mmCIF file of C-alpha atoms and ligand atoms in Angstrom:
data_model
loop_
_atom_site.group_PDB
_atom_site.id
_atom_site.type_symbol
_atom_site.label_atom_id
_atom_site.label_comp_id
_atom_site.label_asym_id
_atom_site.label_seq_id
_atom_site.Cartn_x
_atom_site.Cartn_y
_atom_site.Cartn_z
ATOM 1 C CA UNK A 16 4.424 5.555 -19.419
ATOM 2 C CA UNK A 17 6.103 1.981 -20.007
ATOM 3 C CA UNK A 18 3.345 -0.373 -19.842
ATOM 4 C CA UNK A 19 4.878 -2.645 -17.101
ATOM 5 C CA UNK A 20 4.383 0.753 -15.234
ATOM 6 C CA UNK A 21 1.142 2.157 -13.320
ATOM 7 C CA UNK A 22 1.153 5.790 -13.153
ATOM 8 C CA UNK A 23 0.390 6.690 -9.015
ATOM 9 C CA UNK A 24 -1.380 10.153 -10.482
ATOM 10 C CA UNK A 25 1.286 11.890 -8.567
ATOM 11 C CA UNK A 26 3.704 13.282 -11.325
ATOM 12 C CA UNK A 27 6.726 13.745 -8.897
ATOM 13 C CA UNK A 28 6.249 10.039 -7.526
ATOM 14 C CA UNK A 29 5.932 8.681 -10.889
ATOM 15 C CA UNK A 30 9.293 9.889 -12.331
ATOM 16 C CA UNK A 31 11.015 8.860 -9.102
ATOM 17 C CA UNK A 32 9.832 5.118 -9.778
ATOM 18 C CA UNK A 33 10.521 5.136 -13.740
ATOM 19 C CA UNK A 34 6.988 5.678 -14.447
ATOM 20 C CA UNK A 35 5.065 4.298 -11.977
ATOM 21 C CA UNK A 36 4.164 1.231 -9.421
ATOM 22 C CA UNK A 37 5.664 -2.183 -10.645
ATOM 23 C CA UNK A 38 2.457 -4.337 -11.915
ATOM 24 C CA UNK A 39 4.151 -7.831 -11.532
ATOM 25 C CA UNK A 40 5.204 -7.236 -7.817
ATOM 26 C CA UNK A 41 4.492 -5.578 -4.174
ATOM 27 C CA UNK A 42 5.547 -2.219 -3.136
ATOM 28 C CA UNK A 43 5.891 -1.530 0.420
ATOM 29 C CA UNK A 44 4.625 1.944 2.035
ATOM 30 C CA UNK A 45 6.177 2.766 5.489
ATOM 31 C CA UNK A 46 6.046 5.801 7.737
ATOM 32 C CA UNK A 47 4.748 7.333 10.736
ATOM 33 C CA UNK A 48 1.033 8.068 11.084
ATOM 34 C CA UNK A 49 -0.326 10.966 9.213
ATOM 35 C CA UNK A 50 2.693 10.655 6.246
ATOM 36 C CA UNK A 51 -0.380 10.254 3.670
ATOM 37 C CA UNK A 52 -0.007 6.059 3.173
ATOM 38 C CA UNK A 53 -3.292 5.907 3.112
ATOM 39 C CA UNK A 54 -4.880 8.842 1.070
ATOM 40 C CA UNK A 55 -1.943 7.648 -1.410
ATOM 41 C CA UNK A 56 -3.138 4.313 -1.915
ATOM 42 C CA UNK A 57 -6.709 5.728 -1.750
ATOM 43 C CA UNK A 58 -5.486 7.937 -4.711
ATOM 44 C CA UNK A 59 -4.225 4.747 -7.215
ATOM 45 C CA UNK A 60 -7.575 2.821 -6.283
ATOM 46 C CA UNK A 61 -9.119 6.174 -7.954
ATOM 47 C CA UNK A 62 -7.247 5.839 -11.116
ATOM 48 C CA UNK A 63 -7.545 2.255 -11.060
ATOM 49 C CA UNK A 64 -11.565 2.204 -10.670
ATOM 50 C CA UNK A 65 -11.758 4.906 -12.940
ATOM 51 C CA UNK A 66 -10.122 3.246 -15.564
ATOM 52 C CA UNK A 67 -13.152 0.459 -14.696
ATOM 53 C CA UNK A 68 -10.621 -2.122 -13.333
ATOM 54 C CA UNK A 69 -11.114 -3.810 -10.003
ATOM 55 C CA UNK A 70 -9.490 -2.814 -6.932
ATOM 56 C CA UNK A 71 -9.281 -5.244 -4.062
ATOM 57 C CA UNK A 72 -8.878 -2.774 -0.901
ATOM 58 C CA UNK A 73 -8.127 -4.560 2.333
ATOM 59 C CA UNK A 74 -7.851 -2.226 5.013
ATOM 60 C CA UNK A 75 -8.345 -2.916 8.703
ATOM 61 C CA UNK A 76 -9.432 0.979 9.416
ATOM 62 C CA UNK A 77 -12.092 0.293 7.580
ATOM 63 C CA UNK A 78 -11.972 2.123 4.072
ATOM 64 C CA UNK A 79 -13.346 5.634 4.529
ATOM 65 C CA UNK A 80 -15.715 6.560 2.017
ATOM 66 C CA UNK A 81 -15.518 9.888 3.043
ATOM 67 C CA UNK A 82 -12.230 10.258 2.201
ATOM 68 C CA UNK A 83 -12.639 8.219 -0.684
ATOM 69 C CA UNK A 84 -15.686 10.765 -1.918
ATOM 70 C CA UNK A 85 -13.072 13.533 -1.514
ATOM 71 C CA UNK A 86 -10.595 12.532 -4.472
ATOM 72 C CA UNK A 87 -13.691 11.076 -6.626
ATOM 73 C CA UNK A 88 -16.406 13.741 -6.201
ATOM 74 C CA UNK A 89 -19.653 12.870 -7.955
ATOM 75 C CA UNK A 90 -18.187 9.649 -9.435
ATOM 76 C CA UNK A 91 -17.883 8.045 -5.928
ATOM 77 C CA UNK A 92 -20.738 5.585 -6.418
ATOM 78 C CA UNK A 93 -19.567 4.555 -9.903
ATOM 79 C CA UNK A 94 -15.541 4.283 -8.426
ATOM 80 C CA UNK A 95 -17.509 2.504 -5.213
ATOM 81 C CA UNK A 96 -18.805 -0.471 -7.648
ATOM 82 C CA UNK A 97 -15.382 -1.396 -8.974
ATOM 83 C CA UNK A 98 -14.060 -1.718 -5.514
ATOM 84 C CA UNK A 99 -13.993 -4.770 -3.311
ATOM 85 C CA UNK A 100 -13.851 -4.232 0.024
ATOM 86 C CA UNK A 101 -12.925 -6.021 2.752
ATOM 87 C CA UNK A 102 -12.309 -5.121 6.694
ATOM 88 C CA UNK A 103 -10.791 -7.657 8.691
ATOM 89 C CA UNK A 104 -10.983 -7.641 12.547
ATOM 90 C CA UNK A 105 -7.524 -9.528 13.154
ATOM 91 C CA UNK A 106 -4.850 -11.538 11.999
ATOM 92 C CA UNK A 107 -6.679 -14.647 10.612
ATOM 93 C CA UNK A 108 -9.727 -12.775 9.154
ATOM 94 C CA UNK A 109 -7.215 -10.852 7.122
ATOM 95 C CA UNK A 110 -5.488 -13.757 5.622
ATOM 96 C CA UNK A 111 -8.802 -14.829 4.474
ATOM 97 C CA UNK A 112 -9.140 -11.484 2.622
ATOM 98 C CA UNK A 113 -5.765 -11.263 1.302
ATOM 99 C CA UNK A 114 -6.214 -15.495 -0.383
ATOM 100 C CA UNK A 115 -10.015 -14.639 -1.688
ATOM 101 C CA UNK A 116 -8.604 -11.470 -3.119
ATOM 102 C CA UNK A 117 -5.434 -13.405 -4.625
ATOM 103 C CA UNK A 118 -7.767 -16.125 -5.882
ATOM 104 C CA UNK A 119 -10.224 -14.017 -7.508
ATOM 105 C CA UNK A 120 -7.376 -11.783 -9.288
ATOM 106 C CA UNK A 121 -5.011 -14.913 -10.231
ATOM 107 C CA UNK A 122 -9.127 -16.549 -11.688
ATOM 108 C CA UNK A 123 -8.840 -13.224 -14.128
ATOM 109 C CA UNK A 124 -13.076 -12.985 -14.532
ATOM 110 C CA UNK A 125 -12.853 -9.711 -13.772
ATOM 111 C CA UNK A 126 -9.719 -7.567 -14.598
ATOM 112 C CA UNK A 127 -8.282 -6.813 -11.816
ATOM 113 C CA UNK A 128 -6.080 -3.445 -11.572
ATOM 114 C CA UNK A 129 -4.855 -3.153 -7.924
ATOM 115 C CA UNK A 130 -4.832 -4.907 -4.579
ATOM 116 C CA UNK A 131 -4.218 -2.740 -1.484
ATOM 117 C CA UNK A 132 -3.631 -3.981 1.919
ATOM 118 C CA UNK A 133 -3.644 -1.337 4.189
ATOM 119 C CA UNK A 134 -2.058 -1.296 7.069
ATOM 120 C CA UNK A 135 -1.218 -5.055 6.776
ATOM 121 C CA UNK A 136 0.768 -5.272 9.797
ATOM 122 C CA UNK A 137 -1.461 -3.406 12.222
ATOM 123 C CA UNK A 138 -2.805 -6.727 13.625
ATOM 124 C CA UNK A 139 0.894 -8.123 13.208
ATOM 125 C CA UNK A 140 2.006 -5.438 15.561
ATOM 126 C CA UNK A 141 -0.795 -6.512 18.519
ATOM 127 C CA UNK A 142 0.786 -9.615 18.524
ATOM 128 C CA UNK A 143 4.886 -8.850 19.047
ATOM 129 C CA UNK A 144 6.644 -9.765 22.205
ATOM 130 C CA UNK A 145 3.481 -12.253 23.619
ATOM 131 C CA UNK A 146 2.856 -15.569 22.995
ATOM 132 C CA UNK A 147 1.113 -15.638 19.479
ATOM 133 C CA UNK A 148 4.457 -13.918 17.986
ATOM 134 C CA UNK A 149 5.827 -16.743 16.423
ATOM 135 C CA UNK A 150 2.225 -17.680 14.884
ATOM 136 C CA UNK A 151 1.568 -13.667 13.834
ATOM 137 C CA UNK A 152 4.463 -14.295 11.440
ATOM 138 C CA UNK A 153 3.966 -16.728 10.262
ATOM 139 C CA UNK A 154 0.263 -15.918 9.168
ATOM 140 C CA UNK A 155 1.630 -12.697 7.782
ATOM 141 C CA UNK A 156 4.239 -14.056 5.962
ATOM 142 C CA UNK A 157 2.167 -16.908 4.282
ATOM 143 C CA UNK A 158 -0.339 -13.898 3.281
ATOM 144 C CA UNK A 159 2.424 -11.648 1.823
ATOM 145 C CA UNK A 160 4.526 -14.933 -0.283
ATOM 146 C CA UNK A 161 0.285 -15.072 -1.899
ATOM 147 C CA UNK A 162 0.345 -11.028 -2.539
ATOM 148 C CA UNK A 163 3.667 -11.635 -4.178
ATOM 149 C CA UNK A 164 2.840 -14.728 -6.361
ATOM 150 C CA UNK A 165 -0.580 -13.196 -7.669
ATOM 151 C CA UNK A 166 1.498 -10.005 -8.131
ATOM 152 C CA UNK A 167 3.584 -12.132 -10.427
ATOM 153 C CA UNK A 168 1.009 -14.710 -11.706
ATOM 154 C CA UNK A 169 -1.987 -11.884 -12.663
ATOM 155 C CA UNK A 170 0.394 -8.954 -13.616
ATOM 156 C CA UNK A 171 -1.435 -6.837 -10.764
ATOM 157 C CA UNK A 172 0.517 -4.109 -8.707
ATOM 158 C CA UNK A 173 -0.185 -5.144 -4.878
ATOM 159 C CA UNK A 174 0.603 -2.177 -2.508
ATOM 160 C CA UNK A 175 0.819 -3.108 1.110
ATOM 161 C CA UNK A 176 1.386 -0.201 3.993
ATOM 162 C CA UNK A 177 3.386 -0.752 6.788
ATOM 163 C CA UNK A 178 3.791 1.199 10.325
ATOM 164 C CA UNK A 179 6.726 2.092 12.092
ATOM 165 C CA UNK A 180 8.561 1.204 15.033
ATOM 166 C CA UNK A 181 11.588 3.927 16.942
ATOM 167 C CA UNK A 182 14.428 2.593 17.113
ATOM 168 C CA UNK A 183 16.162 4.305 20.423
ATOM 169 C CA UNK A 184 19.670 3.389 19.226
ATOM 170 C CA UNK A 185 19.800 4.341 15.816
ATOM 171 C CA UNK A 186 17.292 7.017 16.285
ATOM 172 C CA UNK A 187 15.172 6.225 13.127
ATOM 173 C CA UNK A 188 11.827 4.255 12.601
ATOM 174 C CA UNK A 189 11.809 1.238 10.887
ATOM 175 C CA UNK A 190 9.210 -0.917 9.335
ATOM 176 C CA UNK A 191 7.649 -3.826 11.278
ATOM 177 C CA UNK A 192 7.205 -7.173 9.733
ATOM 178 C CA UNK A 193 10.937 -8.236 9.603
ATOM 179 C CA UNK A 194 13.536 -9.153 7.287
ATOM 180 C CA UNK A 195 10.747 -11.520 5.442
ATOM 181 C CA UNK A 196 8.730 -8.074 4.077
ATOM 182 C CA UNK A 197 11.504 -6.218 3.118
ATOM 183 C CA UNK A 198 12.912 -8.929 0.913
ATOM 184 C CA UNK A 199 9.668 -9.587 -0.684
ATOM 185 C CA UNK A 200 8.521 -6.294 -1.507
ATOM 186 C CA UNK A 201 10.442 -5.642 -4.275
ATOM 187 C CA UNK A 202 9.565 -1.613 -4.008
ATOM 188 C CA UNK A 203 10.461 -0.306 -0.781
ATOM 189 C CA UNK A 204 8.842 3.653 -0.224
ATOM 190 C CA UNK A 205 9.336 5.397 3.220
ATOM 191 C CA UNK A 206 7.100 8.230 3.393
ATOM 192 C CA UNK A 207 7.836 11.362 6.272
ATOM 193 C CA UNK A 208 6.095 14.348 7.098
ATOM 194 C CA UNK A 209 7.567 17.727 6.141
ATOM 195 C CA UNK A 210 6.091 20.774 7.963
ATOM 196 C CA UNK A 211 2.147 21.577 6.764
ATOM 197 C CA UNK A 212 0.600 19.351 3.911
ATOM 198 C CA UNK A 213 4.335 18.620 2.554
ATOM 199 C CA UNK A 214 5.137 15.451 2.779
ATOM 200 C CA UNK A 215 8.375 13.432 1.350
ATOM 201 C CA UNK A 216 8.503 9.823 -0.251
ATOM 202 C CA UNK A 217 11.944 8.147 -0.141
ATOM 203 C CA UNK A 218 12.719 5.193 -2.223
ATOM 204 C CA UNK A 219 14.741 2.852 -0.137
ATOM 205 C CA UNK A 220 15.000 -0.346 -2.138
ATOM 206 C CA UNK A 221 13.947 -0.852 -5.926
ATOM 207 C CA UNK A 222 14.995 -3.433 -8.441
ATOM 208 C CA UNK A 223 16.115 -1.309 -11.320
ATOM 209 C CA UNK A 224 16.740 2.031 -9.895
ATOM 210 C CA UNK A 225 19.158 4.221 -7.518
ATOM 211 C CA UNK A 226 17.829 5.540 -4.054
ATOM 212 C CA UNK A 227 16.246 8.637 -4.127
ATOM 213 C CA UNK A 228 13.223 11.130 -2.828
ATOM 214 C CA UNK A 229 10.865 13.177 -4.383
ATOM 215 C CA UNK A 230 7.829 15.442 -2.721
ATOM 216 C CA UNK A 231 4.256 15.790 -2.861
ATOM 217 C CA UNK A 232 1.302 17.570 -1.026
ATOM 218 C CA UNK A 233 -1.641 17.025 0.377
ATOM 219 C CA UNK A 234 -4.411 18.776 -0.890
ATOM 220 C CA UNK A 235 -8.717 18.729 0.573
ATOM 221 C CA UNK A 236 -8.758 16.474 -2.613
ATOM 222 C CA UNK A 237 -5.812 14.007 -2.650
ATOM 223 C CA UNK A 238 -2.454 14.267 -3.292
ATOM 224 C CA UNK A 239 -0.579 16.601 -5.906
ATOM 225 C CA UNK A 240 2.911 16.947 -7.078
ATOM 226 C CA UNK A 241 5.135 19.948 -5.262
HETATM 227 P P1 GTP B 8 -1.636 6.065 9.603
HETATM 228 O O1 GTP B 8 -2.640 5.197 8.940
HETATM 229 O O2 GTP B 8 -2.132 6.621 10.898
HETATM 230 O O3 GTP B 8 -0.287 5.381 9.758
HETATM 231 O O4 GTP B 8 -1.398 7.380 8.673
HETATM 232 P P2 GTP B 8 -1.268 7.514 7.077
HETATM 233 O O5 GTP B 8 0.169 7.545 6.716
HETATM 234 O O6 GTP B 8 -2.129 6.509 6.417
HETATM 235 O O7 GTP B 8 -1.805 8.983 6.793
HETATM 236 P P3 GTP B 8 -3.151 9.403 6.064
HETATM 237 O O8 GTP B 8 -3.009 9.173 4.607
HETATM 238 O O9 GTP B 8 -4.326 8.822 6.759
HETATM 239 O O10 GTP B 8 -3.214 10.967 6.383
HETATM 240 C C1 GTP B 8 -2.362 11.887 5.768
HETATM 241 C C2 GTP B 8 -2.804 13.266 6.157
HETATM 242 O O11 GTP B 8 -4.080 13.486 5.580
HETATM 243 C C3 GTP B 8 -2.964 13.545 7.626
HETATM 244 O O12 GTP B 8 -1.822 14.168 8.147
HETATM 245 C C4 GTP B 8 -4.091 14.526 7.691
HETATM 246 O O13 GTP B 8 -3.575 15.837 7.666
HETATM 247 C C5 GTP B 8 -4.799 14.347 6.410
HETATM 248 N N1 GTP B 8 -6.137 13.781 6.604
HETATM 249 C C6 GTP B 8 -6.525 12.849 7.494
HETATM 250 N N2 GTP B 8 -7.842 12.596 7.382
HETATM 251 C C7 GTP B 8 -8.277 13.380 6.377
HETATM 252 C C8 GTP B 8 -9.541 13.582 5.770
HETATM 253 O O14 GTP B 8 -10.549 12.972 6.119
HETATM 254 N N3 GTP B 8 -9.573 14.477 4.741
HETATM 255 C C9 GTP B 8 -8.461 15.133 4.315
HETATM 256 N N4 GTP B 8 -8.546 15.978 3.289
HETATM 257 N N5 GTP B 8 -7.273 14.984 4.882
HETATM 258 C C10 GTP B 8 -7.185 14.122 5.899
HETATM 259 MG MG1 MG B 9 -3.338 4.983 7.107
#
């Protein structure tokens, strides 16, 4: 695997991104509910942890330990201590998260392997159409040009999930947070369910390589190739 390269554990993924996640930049994850953004980025914390790096996991679900527990077994509580968590209850408590997390991984006392915000524009999406849009953005833009520049700064792969939104007229879903998000992730993944645990990951923007779509499953302990 190059070393500018972190293997996702997901063989199929990894050859469809040259090796792995960028580690100098932020990959977007979009796609409906139930296309496995979650136990994905659940699955790279894993490795990461495992590896006894630090994983910064932002997640306004709440990060479920269950499911966490299911992909690490009996080595949850040692994969629990190399995780920071952090579960933010709107807008402004997230951007709190997202510039400790960014501060403590740009400080370098602790070797940071991964941050994961997930899903960073759930409280983004509360906010469309009222009055607070214009604001929303702007918080969530300030909070993704910090994800990028610690990216960058620290050499640590940020992934960020995104949700969807139907568009009637062209019949697809597309990802919320705007023209600012897509030209900052430098990664773009759409993920889409297949029927049963099959799901497919398309790779709609990348700096270095073609479009292109691989599989995976879902499995009671993660995800595995096809
Ligand atoms: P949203 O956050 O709703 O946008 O969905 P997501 O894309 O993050 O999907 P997620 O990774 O949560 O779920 C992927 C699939 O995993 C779902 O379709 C379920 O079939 C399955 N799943 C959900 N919860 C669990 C669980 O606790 N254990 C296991 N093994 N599978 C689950
Ligand atoms: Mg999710």
């Amino acid at each position: 695997m190059a070393e500018d390269r972190c293997s996702t554990g997901v063989p199929s993924v990894d050859r469809l991104l040259g090796g792995g996640l960028e580690t100098d930049s932020l990959t977007e994850i979009y796609g409906e509910g139930g296309s496995g953004k979650t136990l994905f980025c659940l699955g790279v914390a894993h490795r990461i942890a495992r590896e006894g790096r630090w994983v910064f996991y932002i997640d306004t679900e709440g990060l479920s330990v269950d499911r966490l527990g299911a992909i690490a077994g009996a080595e949850l509580d040692r994969i629990l201590g190399r995780f920071l968590l952090s579960a933010p209850k709107d807008l402004e408590e997230q951007g709190r998260a997202i510039a400790t997390a960014c501060a403590l991984a740009r400080e370098g006392k602790r070797p940071v392997g991964l941050i994961v915000v997930d899903s960073g524009t759930a409280y983004y999406r509360l906010s469309l159409s009222g009055p607070d849009e214009d604001d929303a953005r702007q918080a969530l833009s300030v909070a993704v040009a910090d994800l990028v520049a610690t990216a960058l700064r620290a050499q640590v792969p940020v992934l960020l999930t995104n949700q969807v939104w139907r568009s009637v007229r062209e019949g697809t879903l597309e990802p919320l947070g705007g023209s600012f998000l897509n030209h900052a992730a430098k990664t773009i993944l759409r993920f889409e369910r297949l029927p049963g645990p099959r799901r497919r990951v398309v790779l709609v923007k990348h700096r270095s390589l073609p479009e292109g779509s691989a599989e995976f499953r879902i499995t009671s302990t993660g995800l595995e190739g096809p």
